[in-house]
mmCIF file of C-alpha atoms in Angstrom:
data_model
loop_
_atom_site.group_PDB
_atom_site.id
_atom_site.type_symbol
_atom_site.label_atom_id
_atom_site.label_comp_id
_atom_site.label_asym_id
_atom_site.label_seq_id
_atom_site.Cartn_x
_atom_site.Cartn_y
_atom_site.Cartn_z
ATOM 1 C CA MET A 1 -39.171 -83.950 -157.550
ATOM 2 C CA LYS A 2 -41.535 -85.984 -155.404
ATOM 3 C CA THR A 3 -44.210 -84.655 -153.071
ATOM 4 C CA ILE A 4 -44.547 -86.039 -149.541
ATOM 5 C CA GLU A 5 -46.895 -85.280 -146.670
ATOM 6 C CA ILE A 6 -45.413 -84.489 -143.278
ATOM 7 C CA ASP A 7 -47.011 -83.461 -139.995
ATOM 8 C CA ASP A 8 -46.939 -79.861 -138.772
ATOM 9 C CA GLU A 9 -44.263 -80.502 -136.147
ATOM 10 C CA LEU A 10 -41.807 -81.842 -138.748
ATOM 11 C CA TYR A 11 -42.632 -79.002 -141.106
ATOM 12 C CA GLN A 12 -41.952 -76.436 -138.372
ATOM 13 C CA TYR A 13 -38.660 -78.167 -137.548
ATOM 14 C CA ILE A 14 -37.559 -78.026 -141.184
ATOM 15 C CA ALA A 15 -38.710 -74.393 -141.528
ATOM 16 C CA SER A 16 -36.907 -73.415 -138.318
ATOM 17 C CA ASN A 17 -33.641 -74.685 -139.813
ATOM 18 C CA THR A 18 -33.827 -72.398 -142.847
ATOM 19 C CA GLN A 19 -30.536 -70.557 -143.261
ATOM 20 C CA SER A 20 -31.321 -68.395 -146.255
ATOM 21 C CA ILE A 21 -34.387 -67.017 -147.971
ATOM 22 C CA GLY A 22 -35.559 -69.299 -150.751
ATOM 23 C CA GLU A 23 -33.824 -72.395 -149.362
ATOM 24 C CA SER A 24 -35.962 -75.397 -150.307
ATOM 25 C CA ALA A 25 -37.029 -78.166 -147.945
ATOM 26 C CA SER A 26 -34.768 -80.553 -149.898
ATOM 27 C CA GLN A 27 -31.763 -78.288 -149.414
ATOM 28 C CA ILE A 28 -32.481 -77.957 -145.684
ATOM 29 C CA LEU A 29 -32.864 -81.717 -145.225
ATOM 30 C CA ARG A 30 -29.701 -82.447 -147.255
ATOM 31 C CA ARG A 31 -27.770 -80.040 -145.041
ATOM 32 C CA LEU A 32 -29.212 -81.480 -141.812
ATOM 33 C CA LEU A 33 -28.569 -85.056 -142.966
ATOM 34 C CA GLU A 34 -25.100 -84.061 -144.193
ATOM 35 C CA LEU A 35 -25.810 -85.238 -147.762
ATOM 36 C CA GLU A 36 -24.238 -83.777 -150.875
ATOM 37 C CA PRO A 37 -26.287 -81.087 -152.674
ATOM 38 C CA SER A 38 -28.229 -82.556 -155.600
ATOM 39 C CA GLN A 39 -27.674 -81.483 -159.189
ATOM 40 C CA VAL A 40 -31.292 -80.235 -159.360
ATOM 41 C CA ASP A 41 -30.792 -77.948 -156.338
ATOM 42 C CA SER A 42 -27.537 -76.577 -157.792
ATOM 43 C CA VAL A 43 -29.093 -75.807 -161.162
ATOM 44 C CA LYS A 44 -32.211 -74.341 -159.542
ATOM 45 C CA ALA A 45 -30.129 -72.129 -157.240
ATOM 46 C CA VAL A 46 -28.129 -70.755 -160.178
ATOM 47 C CA THR A 47 -31.311 -70.071 -162.145
ATOM 48 C CA GLU A 48 -32.948 -68.303 -159.185
ATOM 49 C CA ASP A 49 -29.812 -66.239 -158.561
ATOM 50 C CA GLU A 50 -29.808 -65.107 -162.185
ATOM 51 C CA LYS A 51 -33.441 -64.023 -161.935
ATOM 52 C CA VAL A 52 -32.993 -62.242 -158.613
ATOM 53 C CA GLU A 53 -29.626 -60.605 -159.217
ATOM 54 C CA PRO A 54 -30.840 -57.356 -160.845
ATOM 55 C CA ILE A 55 -33.184 -56.613 -157.925
ATOM 56 C CA GLN A 56 -31.240 -54.774 -155.216
ATOM 57 C CA PRO A 57 -33.659 -55.027 -152.217
ATOM 58 C CA ILE A 58 -33.249 -58.827 -152.089
ATOM 59 C CA GLN A 59 -29.721 -58.393 -150.745
ATOM 60 C CA GLU A 60 -31.064 -56.359 -147.817
ATOM 61 C CA VAL A 61 -33.618 -59.053 -146.965
ATOM 62 C CA GLU A 62 -30.915 -61.721 -146.756
ATOM 63 C CA GLU A 63 -29.112 -59.755 -144.045
ATOM 64 C CA LYS A 64 -31.088 -60.912 -141.006
ATOM 65 C CA PRO A 65 -30.933 -58.735 -137.902
ATOM 66 C CA GLU A 66 -28.981 -60.045 -134.940
ATOM 67 C CA PRO A 67 -31.118 -62.554 -133.044
ATOM 68 C CA VAL A 68 -32.805 -61.664 -129.764
ATOM 69 C CA LYS A 69 -31.831 -65.050 -128.375
ATOM 70 C CA GLU A 70 -30.316 -67.876 -130.343
ATOM 71 C CA THR A 71 -32.998 -70.301 -129.212
ATOM 72 C CA ALA A 72 -36.055 -68.059 -129.652
ATOM 73 C CA ASN A 73 -36.053 -65.981 -132.801
ATOM 74 C CA VAL A 74 -38.982 -65.458 -135.146
ATOM 75 C CA PHE A 75 -36.531 -64.837 -138.005
ATOM 76 C CA ASN A 76 -35.566 -68.515 -137.813
ATOM 77 C CA ILE A 77 -39.054 -69.681 -138.712
ATOM 78 C CA LEU A 78 -40.503 -66.889 -140.846
ATOM 79 C CA ASN A 79 -40.435 -68.190 -144.392
ATOM 80 C CA LYS A 80 -40.689 -65.376 -146.960
ATOM 81 C CA GLU A 81 -42.108 -67.692 -149.635
ATOM 82 C CA GLU A 82 -44.927 -68.827 -147.355
ATOM 83 C CA LEU A 83 -45.502 -65.255 -146.240
ATOM 84 C CA ALA A 84 -45.920 -64.194 -149.870
ATOM 85 C CA MET A 85 -48.480 -66.965 -150.426
ATOM 86 C CA GLN A 86 -50.776 -65.650 -147.670
ATOM 87 C CA LYS A 87 -54.010 -64.060 -148.834
ATOM 88 C CA GLY A 88 -53.799 -60.298 -148.418
ATOM 89 C CA VAL A 89 -52.613 -58.160 -145.538
ATOM 90 C CA VAL A 90 -54.777 -59.974 -142.967
ATOM 91 C CA GLY A 91 -53.335 -63.346 -144.041
ATOM 92 C CA ARG A 92 -49.763 -62.074 -143.699
ATOM 93 C CA PHE A 93 -50.621 -60.391 -140.391
ATOM 94 C CA LEU A 94 -51.989 -63.649 -138.932
ATOM 95 C CA PHE A 95 -49.073 -65.650 -140.367
ATOM 96 C CA ILE A 96 -46.500 -63.385 -138.679
ATOM 97 C CA LEU A 97 -48.416 -63.454 -135.379
ATOM 98 C CA ALA A 98 -48.568 -67.274 -135.544
ATOM 99 C CA ALA A 99 -44.782 -67.328 -136.078
ATOM 100 C CA PHE A 100 -44.341 -65.122 -133.001
ATOM 101 C CA HIS A 101 -46.574 -67.475 -131.010
ATOM 102 C CA ARG A 102 -44.633 -70.587 -132.111
ATOM 103 C CA THR A 103 -41.362 -68.906 -131.172
ATOM 104 C CA HIS A 104 -42.438 -67.286 -127.889
ATOM 105 C CA LYS A 105 -45.277 -69.416 -126.464
ATOM 106 C CA ALA A 106 -44.322 -68.750 -122.850
ATOM 107 C CA GLN A 107 -44.108 -64.971 -123.336
ATOM 108 C CA PHE A 108 -46.897 -64.522 -125.858
ATOM 109 C CA ASN A 109 -49.382 -63.371 -123.211
ATOM 110 C CA LYS A 110 -47.524 -60.026 -123.308
ATOM 111 C CA VAL A 111 -49.534 -59.205 -126.443
ATOM 112 C CA LEU A 112 -52.551 -58.762 -124.185
ATOM 113 C CA GLU A 113 -50.926 -55.519 -122.946
ATOM 114 C CA ILE A 114 -51.140 -53.973 -126.426
ATOM 115 C CA LYS A 115 -54.272 -51.840 -126.573
ATOM 116 C CA GLY A 116 -55.701 -48.904 -128.397
ATOM 117 C CA ARG A 117 -57.268 -45.850 -126.836
ATOM 118 C CA ASP A 118 -60.764 -47.327 -126.779
ATOM 119 C CA ARG A 119 -60.359 -51.007 -127.593
ATOM 120 C CA ILE A 120 -58.212 -54.035 -127.027
ATOM 121 C CA TYR A 121 -56.287 -55.579 -129.915
ATOM 122 C CA PHE A 122 -55.620 -59.044 -128.499
ATOM 123 C CA ALA A 123 -57.627 -61.383 -126.269
ATOM 124 C CA LYS A 124 -57.895 -65.019 -125.283
ATOM 125 C CA SER A 125 -61.414 -65.297 -126.679
ATOM 126 C CA LYS A 126 -63.403 -64.025 -129.600
ATOM 127 C CA GLU A 127 -66.090 -62.807 -127.208
ATOM 128 C CA ALA A 128 -63.657 -60.618 -125.264
ATOM 129 C CA LEU A 129 -62.697 -58.798 -128.465
ATOM 130 C CA LEU A 130 -66.306 -58.398 -129.545
ATOM 131 C CA GLU A 131 -67.207 -56.917 -126.143
ATOM 132 C CA SER A 132 -64.469 -54.296 -126.398
ATOM 133 C CA GLY A 133 -65.847 -52.617 -129.518
ATOM 134 C CA SER A 134 -67.885 -52.888 -132.672
ATOM 135 C CA SER A 135 -66.609 -54.058 -136.045
ATOM 136 C CA MET A 136 -63.647 -55.927 -134.562
ATOM 137 C CA ASN A 137 -63.586 -58.831 -137.066
ATOM 138 C CA PRO A 138 -61.717 -61.082 -134.601
ATOM 139 C CA LYS A 139 -59.528 -63.858 -136.019
ATOM 140 C CA ASN A 140 -57.814 -66.694 -134.210
ATOM 141 C CA ILE A 141 -54.016 -66.716 -134.335
ATOM 142 C CA THR A 142 -53.295 -70.142 -135.798
ATOM 143 C CA ASP A 143 -52.443 -72.905 -133.319
ATOM 144 C CA SER A 144 -52.998 -70.641 -130.315
ATOM 145 C CA GLU A 145 -55.669 -69.639 -127.834
ATOM 146 C CA TYR A 146 -55.191 -65.988 -128.788
ATOM 147 C CA TRP A 147 -57.439 -63.827 -130.930
ATOM 148 C CA VAL A 148 -56.640 -60.554 -132.657
ATOM 149 C CA MET A 149 -58.835 -57.842 -134.080
ATOM 150 C CA THR A 150 -58.306 -57.480 -137.822
ATOM 151 C CA ASN A 151 -60.676 -54.637 -138.701
ATOM 152 C CA SER A 152 -57.998 -51.974 -138.800
ATOM 153 C CA ASN A 153 -56.000 -50.393 -141.566
ATOM 154 C CA THR A 154 -52.591 -51.692 -142.650
ATOM 155 C CA THR A 155 -50.766 -48.920 -140.790
ATOM 156 C CA ARG A 156 -52.442 -49.968 -137.520
ATOM 157 C CA LYS A 157 -51.612 -53.651 -138.168
ATOM 158 C CA LYS A 158 -47.970 -52.684 -138.772
ATOM 159 C CA MET A 159 -47.963 -50.759 -135.503
ATOM 160 C CA MET A 160 -49.406 -53.785 -133.723
ATOM 161 C CA LEU A 161 -46.698 -56.082 -135.149
ATOM 162 C CA HIS A 162 -44.060 -53.546 -134.138
ATOM 163 C CA GLU A 163 -45.425 -53.492 -130.562
ATOM 164 C CA VAL A 164 -45.622 -57.293 -130.418
ATOM 165 C CA ALA A 165 -41.954 -57.531 -131.443
ATOM 166 C CA LEU A 166 -40.870 -54.953 -128.852
ATOM 167 C CA ASN A 167 -42.937 -56.614 -126.098
ATOM 168 C CA LEU A 168 -41.302 -59.960 -126.895
ATOM 169 C CA GLY A 169 -37.804 -58.490 -126.544
ATOM 170 C CA TYR A 170 -36.792 -57.652 -130.104
ATOM 171 C CA SER A 171 -34.709 -54.579 -130.815
ATOM 172 C CA GLN A 172 -36.170 -51.491 -132.477
ATOM 173 C CA GLN A 173 -34.429 -52.426 -135.743
ATOM 174 C CA GLN A 174 -35.743 -55.994 -135.634
ATOM 175 C CA ALA A 175 -39.255 -54.743 -134.847
ATOM 176 C CA GLU A 176 -39.114 -52.427 -137.858
ATOM 177 C CA THR A 177 -37.941 -55.294 -140.088
ATOM 178 C CA ILE A 178 -40.863 -57.448 -138.913
ATOM 179 C CA ARG A 179 -43.293 -54.548 -139.364
ATOM 180 C CA ASP A 180 -42.117 -54.136 -142.948
ATOM 181 C CA TYR A 181 -42.877 -57.817 -143.728
ATOM 182 C CA LEU A 182 -46.553 -56.884 -143.770
#
């Protein structure tokens, strides 16, 4: 295998064409370019299947919920391998929010409606979050103008993801699936 550098736009295009969890960039490109699968990919796929087979929950993960819209679906770009590589709950939280932003840029301002009893969870500036309460630990959502407070427990972050999904038009079931990615 060779390593190549590609820009973010190409990477997102390749990632958005993932059809199954664990599909490599080579497999995606071969499919898109209508090339035959390589021997390495075939052997690797068999080896991975053998390792994964005894674990039952993997089968549930492969069954993606019905898409909200064919053209705008966070499930098309969320890569489970990349998600697993994120550092801690906050890393995964920001990664999922960035995927939502990439998928729903025009609608993403709806996250600003999600608020707690005494504080806001999302804002368009770090300062706005800091003004709404103490100990906010605001973080920028990658490649966006939006900021999110991260000084909350995992249960609260899951609730926030669930609300983001619902506000962007996902079904209750899809929102629960996304929440459980955290």
